[in-house]
Structure formats: C-alpha cells, structure tokens
Amino acid sequence: MFYSDHGTKGCGGGGGSSVTPSVTPAVTLASLAITPANPSVVVGASQSLTLAGTNSDGTTAYITPTTQVIWTSSNPAVAMVVEGGGAVIGLAPGVVTITATIGSISGSTTLTVPTPTSLTFPVGTNPTSIAIDASGNAWITNFGSNNVSVLSSTGTLLNTIAVGTGPVSIAIDDVSVIEPDGSIGFSGNVWVVNNGSNNVTELSPSGTVLGTFAVGNGARGIFIDGGRTVWVVNRGDNTVTGLSPSGAVLVTYTVGNGPRSVCI
C-alpha cells in the first residue's frame, strides 16, 4: 500500500510516479600517449616507443599487439619508423614528430636526432687502421711510430704497445671456441700487420706480445676466418699467407698483382 498527503490510493489509481532507467555511456578510446616523451636518438641508433591509451571513463585502454596502430614520422629522412611500428631509427640530425593513430584518435611526441659531436683523441704518429674489441676498446695501428694505441670506449689512453716496423692493419680474433671445460669463449688476441718488417705481431688482450711471425713482402691486409686461420695479404710479392692461431705458416698462395686486402 502507498501513502500520500492526499489520502489513500488504490493500486489501480492514477497519478503514480514513473521511473526512468539510467543508461551507462559506452566506453570509448579518448586519448593516446607515446613514451618516452620527447626522446632523443643518435644517427644510426634506434629508439623503442610504447603506446598507452586512456578511455572516456578514465580507465586505461588495453592496446593489444593486434590493434591497428598507424605510426608515422613527420620527416622520414631524419627519423624513420621501423616497419610494424613501435621503434624509430635516427637517420640525420633534426627534429621530427612521431605520431601513433588508432581510428580517429592520435598521440604524438617530438623526437630529436642530435648533430654528432666530433671528439679527438691523441694516439701515435700516422694512424692507419682500427679494430674494436669485445670490451669496446679501440686498437689503433700507428704506422709512423711503430706501435699500437689502445683507447677505452670513452677515449682514455689505456696502453701503447711497440710492434714491428710500419704497422698498417689490425684484426682481433673474436671467433668462438670451445674451451677444455666445455664452455664457449674466444681468445681476443690482436694481430698486427707490419708492412715495413714483413711480419705480423700477435698481442694478448692485455697488450702482451705473444709472438712475431714472418709473412711475405710488403704485408698489407689481414682477415681471421671462422676456423681462426689468419690470412695476410702480401702486396710486395703478390701472395697471401695463411697462419694458424699459433702463428705457424699453413699455406701461401700466389695471387694477382699488388693485392691490398682480403675477406672471406
């Protein structure tokens, strides 16, 4: 039974109030945000990007790997979006806008590719070649001072090592080998070609001279293959010498006139 100030009404009486049901609005994607915000990437490097969405009710939108996201760069010549999206590669100095779009909703961020900074580090006289070891150190042959300079990844001079006369090229033995205990490692030894003394110098990763081995005349280029054979090009007598990891001569081949380099 219902009561009112106007008396009692029967169930069939008129004048009763009606109830309007509430309708919950549909939740839709409201905005997109790219992180990290305003990143920077150097020329030649890549930067991963993450996309986050917010729904119209303030909740986090779930963006699945299959969501159709369109990634664009305002200037692909400066920074290019990697196929599939989610990462960009710096190609040239400049500033671009990276945009991600789902349907009619977009989010963007500004990406900067800075101008490379030129740094100069002192080494020996007339440097001719360089190799980078597994620790990121740079080994530089100095033709004029008959030595090798070792620089850290930040440019600090770590070592200066005397080698033969007129070092012109260098290679590092980074081929994986199975150690006696079954583990996989590599020697990391450094091989230097000495053009003036017709030999090669083998150095340990710490710079200790392990041996000096004769090759042909006017030794020039060097390459270490997957079997750890050290190949040296001898420009003066038109030959190529193959050395074992211990420096023993395995083979000498006659090639064309004036060979300068070798690669396998």
Short mmCIF file of C-alpha atoms in Angstrom, two decimals:
data_model
loop_
_atom_site.label_atom_id
_atom_site.label_comp_id
_atom_site.label_asym_id
_atom_site.label_seq_id
_atom_site.Cartn_x
_atom_site.Cartn_y
_atom_site.Cartn_z
CA MET A 1 0.00 0.00 0.00
CA PHE A 2 1.29 3.53 -0.87
CA TYR A 3 0.68 6.62 1.31
CA SER A 4 0.45 10.26 0.31
CA ASP A 5 -0.72 13.58 1.70
CA HIS A 6 -3.86 13.29 -0.44
CA GLY A 7 -5.10 10.12 1.02
CA THR A 8 -5.03 6.55 0.15
CA LYS A 9 -4.93 5.42 -3.46
CA GLY A 10 -5.68 2.00 -4.75
CA CYS A 11 -3.28 0.02 -6.81
CA GLY A 12 -5.29 0.83 -9.89
CA GLY A 13 -5.50 4.55 -9.21
CA GLY A 14 -3.89 7.20 -11.43
CA GLY A 15 -1.22 9.75 -10.56
CA GLY A 16 1.62 7.32 -9.71
CA SER A 17 5.23 8.45 -10.44
CA SER A 18 7.31 6.79 -13.21
CA VAL A 19 11.00 5.70 -13.01
CA THR A 20 13.41 6.43 -15.88
CA PRO A 21 16.21 3.81 -16.09
CA SER A 22 19.79 5.18 -16.22
CA VAL A 23 21.88 4.45 -19.33
CA THR A 24 25.67 3.95 -18.98
CA PRO A 25 27.54 5.67 -21.82
CA ALA A 26 29.68 3.38 -23.98
CA VAL A 27 33.38 3.42 -23.06
CA THR A 28 35.50 4.57 -25.99
CA LEU A 29 39.15 5.38 -26.57
CA ALA A 30 39.72 9.04 -25.65
CA SER A 31 43.45 9.69 -25.94
CA LEU A 32 46.85 8.17 -26.75
CA ALA A 33 50.27 8.90 -25.27
CA ILE A 34 53.71 7.85 -26.54
CA THR A 35 56.53 7.13 -24.10
CA PRO A 36 59.25 8.07 -23.56
CA ALA A 37 58.14 11.65 -24.06
CA ASN A 38 60.33 13.78 -26.32
CA PRO A 39 63.13 11.20 -26.74
CA SER A 40 66.49 11.67 -28.43
CA VAL A 41 68.29 9.15 -30.63
CA VAL A 42 71.67 9.45 -32.32
CA VAL A 43 72.22 8.84 -36.02
CA GLY A 44 72.26 5.11 -36.76
CA ALA A 45 70.64 4.08 -33.46
CA SER A 46 67.06 3.02 -32.73
CA GLN A 47 64.61 4.09 -30.04
CA SER A 48 61.76 1.88 -28.83
CA LEU A 49 58.42 3.58 -28.25
CA THR A 50 55.48 2.47 -26.11
CA LEU A 51 51.87 3.47 -26.74
CA ALA A 52 49.38 3.90 -23.88
CA GLY A 53 45.69 4.74 -24.20
CA THR A 54 43.08 6.27 -21.90
CA ASN A 55 39.36 5.53 -22.20
CA SER A 56 36.50 8.01 -21.96
CA ASP A 57 35.78 6.88 -18.39
CA GLY A 58 39.38 7.48 -17.30
CA THR A 59 40.42 3.83 -17.31
CA THR A 60 43.49 2.54 -19.11
CA ALA A 61 42.83 1.28 -22.61
CA TYR A 62 44.16 -2.18 -23.42
CA ILE A 63 46.15 -1.94 -26.65
CA THR A 64 46.83 -5.45 -27.91
CA PRO A 65 49.62 -6.48 -30.31
CA THR A 66 46.93 -6.88 -32.99
CA THR A 67 45.49 -3.38 -32.53
CA GLN A 68 45.67 -1.48 -35.81
CA VAL A 69 48.10 1.31 -34.91
CA ILE A 70 49.42 3.59 -37.65
CA TRP A 71 52.85 5.07 -36.84
CA THR A 72 54.19 7.99 -38.87
CA SER A 73 57.17 10.33 -38.88
CA SER A 74 56.84 13.94 -39.98
CA ASN A 75 60.19 13.62 -41.77
CA PRO A 76 61.33 10.05 -42.56
CA ALA A 77 64.64 11.41 -43.86
CA VAL A 78 65.50 12.45 -40.28
CA ALA A 79 63.91 9.59 -38.33
CA MET A 80 62.20 6.59 -39.88
CA VAL A 81 59.55 4.45 -38.22
CA VAL A 82 60.57 0.80 -38.21
CA GLU A 83 58.22 -1.44 -40.15
CA GLY A 84 55.49 -2.60 -37.78
CA GLY A 85 55.86 0.49 -35.60
CA GLY A 86 56.97 0.85 -32.01
CA ALA A 87 60.51 1.98 -32.84
CA VAL A 88 62.30 4.63 -34.87
CA ILE A 89 65.80 4.90 -36.34
CA GLY A 90 67.76 8.15 -36.44
CA LEU A 91 69.00 8.90 -39.95
CA ALA A 92 70.07 12.55 -39.95
CA PRO A 93 70.25 15.45 -37.48
CA GLY A 94 66.91 17.20 -36.99
CA VAL A 95 63.61 17.24 -35.10
CA VAL A 96 60.53 15.23 -36.09
CA THR A 97 57.07 14.49 -34.76
CA ILE A 98 56.26 10.82 -34.28
CA THR A 99 52.53 10.11 -34.33
CA ALA A 100 50.55 6.99 -33.45
CA THR A 101 46.93 6.75 -34.60
CA ILE A 102 44.11 4.34 -33.77
CA GLY A 103 40.97 5.16 -35.70
CA SER A 104 40.30 8.87 -35.17
CA ILE A 105 42.47 9.16 -32.02
CA SER A 106 46.13 10.19 -32.24
CA GLY A 107 49.03 10.77 -29.90
CA SER A 108 52.40 12.27 -30.74
CA THR A 109 55.83 13.05 -29.35
CA THR A 110 58.78 15.11 -30.51
CA LEU A 111 61.95 13.17 -31.32
CA THR A 112 65.35 14.82 -31.71
CA VAL A 113 68.29 13.44 -33.68
CA PRO A 114 71.25 15.50 -32.43
CA THR A 115 74.17 16.61 -34.55
CA PRO A 116 77.07 14.18 -33.91
CA THR A 117 79.77 15.54 -31.67
CA SER A 118 83.29 15.28 -33.03
CA LEU A 119 85.89 14.19 -30.49
CA THR A 120 89.64 13.95 -30.98
CA PHE A 121 91.96 11.67 -29.02
CA PRO A 122 95.76 11.64 -29.32
CA VAL A 123 97.41 8.41 -30.49
CA GLY A 124 100.70 7.64 -32.24
CA THR A 125 102.14 9.03 -35.47
CA ASN A 126 100.27 8.47 -38.73
CA PRO A 127 97.47 6.14 -37.52
CA THR A 128 96.33 3.79 -40.27
CA SER A 129 93.71 1.31 -39.04
CA ILE A 130 91.46 0.48 -36.12
CA ALA A 131 89.68 -2.51 -34.54
CA ILE A 132 87.23 -2.64 -31.64
CA ASP A 133 87.50 -5.48 -29.09
CA ALA A 134 84.73 -7.18 -27.09
CA SER A 135 85.11 -4.65 -24.26
CA GLY A 136 84.61 -1.71 -26.60
CA ASN A 137 88.26 -0.69 -26.54
CA ALA A 138 89.79 0.69 -29.75
CA TRP A 139 93.12 -0.66 -31.05
CA ILE A 140 94.86 1.72 -33.47
CA THR A 141 97.95 0.98 -35.57
CA ASN A 142 100.39 3.89 -35.80
CA PHE A 143 102.48 3.50 -38.97
CA GLY A 144 104.88 6.33 -38.21
CA SER A 145 105.70 5.44 -34.60
CA ASN A 146 105.70 1.62 -34.99
CA ASN A 147 103.25 0.98 -32.20
CA VAL A 148 99.62 0.34 -31.32
CA SER A 149 97.49 2.64 -29.15
CA VAL A 150 94.65 1.21 -27.06
CA LEU A 151 91.82 3.57 -26.14
CA SER A 152 88.85 2.93 -23.85
CA SER A 153 85.32 3.44 -25.15
CA THR A 154 85.48 6.96 -23.66
CA GLY A 155 88.79 7.78 -25.37
CA THR A 156 91.14 7.29 -22.43
CA LEU A 157 94.59 6.03 -23.49
CA LEU A 158 94.98 2.61 -21.86
CA ASN A 159 98.18 1.34 -23.45
CA THR A 160 100.84 1.95 -26.10
CA ILE A 161 102.46 -1.22 -27.42
CA ALA A 162 105.56 -1.46 -29.60
CA VAL A 163 105.20 -3.76 -32.62
CA GLY A 164 107.09 -4.19 -35.90
CA THR A 165 108.03 -1.58 -38.47
CA GLY A 166 105.22 0.29 -40.23
CA PRO A 167 102.07 -1.35 -38.81
CA VAL A 168 99.30 -0.87 -41.36
CA SER A 169 96.36 -3.10 -40.43
CA ILE A 170 94.90 -4.95 -37.47
CA ALA A 171 92.40 -7.72 -36.67
CA ILE A 172 91.01 -9.24 -33.48
CA ASP A 173 90.43 -12.98 -33.06
CA ASP A 174 86.83 -12.94 -31.84
CA VAL A 175 85.89 -16.36 -33.23
CA SER A 176 84.09 -18.50 -30.64
CA VAL A 177 85.97 -21.59 -29.47
CA ILE A 178 85.12 -24.48 -27.14
CA GLU A 179 87.33 -24.42 -24.06
CA PRO A 180 88.66 -27.62 -22.39
CA ASP A 181 85.93 -27.37 -19.74
CA GLY A 182 83.25 -27.28 -22.44
CA SER A 183 82.49 -23.58 -22.13
CA ILE A 184 82.46 -21.29 -25.16
CA GLY A 185 84.95 -18.44 -25.32
CA PHE A 186 87.37 -16.70 -27.64
CA SER A 187 90.99 -15.68 -27.40
CA GLY A 188 90.53 -12.00 -28.12
CA ASN A 189 94.13 -11.87 -29.35
CA VAL A 190 95.08 -8.96 -31.59
CA TRP A 191 97.04 -9.45 -34.82
CA VAL A 192 99.00 -6.53 -36.30
CA VAL A 193 100.44 -6.48 -39.83
CA ASN A 194 103.85 -4.77 -40.03
CA ASN A 195 104.37 -3.60 -43.59
CA GLY A 196 107.96 -2.45 -43.15
CA SER A 197 109.29 -5.57 -41.42
CA ASN A 198 107.25 -8.14 -43.41
CA ASN A 199 105.79 -9.83 -40.35
CA VAL A 200 102.78 -9.91 -38.04
CA THR A 201 102.72 -9.35 -34.30
CA GLU A 202 100.28 -11.26 -32.08
CA LEU A 203 99.18 -9.49 -28.90
CA SER A 204 97.14 -10.70 -25.94
CA PRO A 205 94.03 -8.71 -24.93
CA SER A 206 96.16 -7.07 -22.23
CA GLY A 207 98.79 -5.99 -24.80
CA THR A 208 101.49 -8.57 -24.14
CA VAL A 209 103.47 -9.53 -27.25
CA LEU A 210 102.83 -13.25 -27.80
CA GLY A 211 104.86 -13.67 -30.97
CA THR A 212 106.16 -12.17 -34.20
CA PHE A 213 105.74 -14.25 -37.36
CA ALA A 214 107.28 -13.76 -40.81
CA VAL A 215 104.99 -13.47 -43.82
CA GLY A 216 105.53 -12.25 -47.39
CA ASN A 217 106.98 -8.97 -48.66
CA GLY A 218 105.04 -5.76 -48.19
CA ALA A 219 102.40 -7.30 -45.91
CA ARG A 220 99.25 -5.22 -46.07
CA GLY A 221 95.77 -6.56 -45.25
CA ILE A 222 94.59 -9.14 -42.71
CA PHE A 223 91.48 -11.23 -42.02
CA ILE A 224 90.69 -14.00 -39.49
CA ASP A 225 88.21 -16.59 -40.77
CA GLY A 226 85.72 -18.78 -38.88
CA GLY A 227 88.32 -21.53 -38.50
CA ARG A 228 90.68 -18.99 -36.85
CA THR A 229 93.12 -19.05 -39.76
CA VAL A 230 94.88 -15.68 -40.04
CA TRP A 231 95.11 -14.53 -43.67
CA VAL A 232 97.70 -11.88 -44.59
CA VAL A 233 97.94 -10.18 -47.98
CA ASN A 234 101.50 -9.52 -49.19
CA ARG A 235 101.45 -6.73 -51.75
CA GLY A 236 105.20 -6.84 -52.44
CA ASP A 237 105.33 -10.42 -53.74
CA ASN A 238 101.70 -10.90 -54.82
CA THR A 239 100.89 -13.64 -52.31
CA VAL A 240 98.51 -14.46 -49.47
CA THR A 241 99.81 -16.23 -46.35
CA GLY A 242 97.60 -18.35 -44.09
CA LEU A 243 98.73 -18.69 -40.46
CA SER A 244 97.45 -20.95 -37.70
CA PRO A 245 96.28 -19.38 -34.40
CA SER A 246 99.75 -20.16 -33.03
CA GLY A 247 101.46 -18.35 -35.93
CA ALA A 248 102.63 -21.34 -37.98
CA VAL A 249 102.53 -20.84 -41.76
CA LEU A 250 99.84 -23.15 -43.14
CA VAL A 251 99.84 -22.13 -46.79
CA THR A 252 101.00 -19.46 -49.21
CA TYR A 253 99.05 -18.70 -52.36
CA THR A 254 100.14 -16.66 -55.35
CA VAL A 255 97.51 -14.14 -56.43
CA GLY A 256 97.28 -11.15 -58.76
CA ASN A 257 99.50 -8.08 -58.81
CA GLY A 258 99.53 -5.70 -55.86
CA PRO A 259 96.96 -7.30 -53.50
CA ARG A 260 95.88 -4.96 -50.70
CA SER A 261 93.12 -6.64 -48.70
CA VAL A 262 91.40 -9.95 -48.05
CA CYS A 263 87.93 -11.02 -46.92
CA ILE A 264 86.09 -14.32 -46.70
#
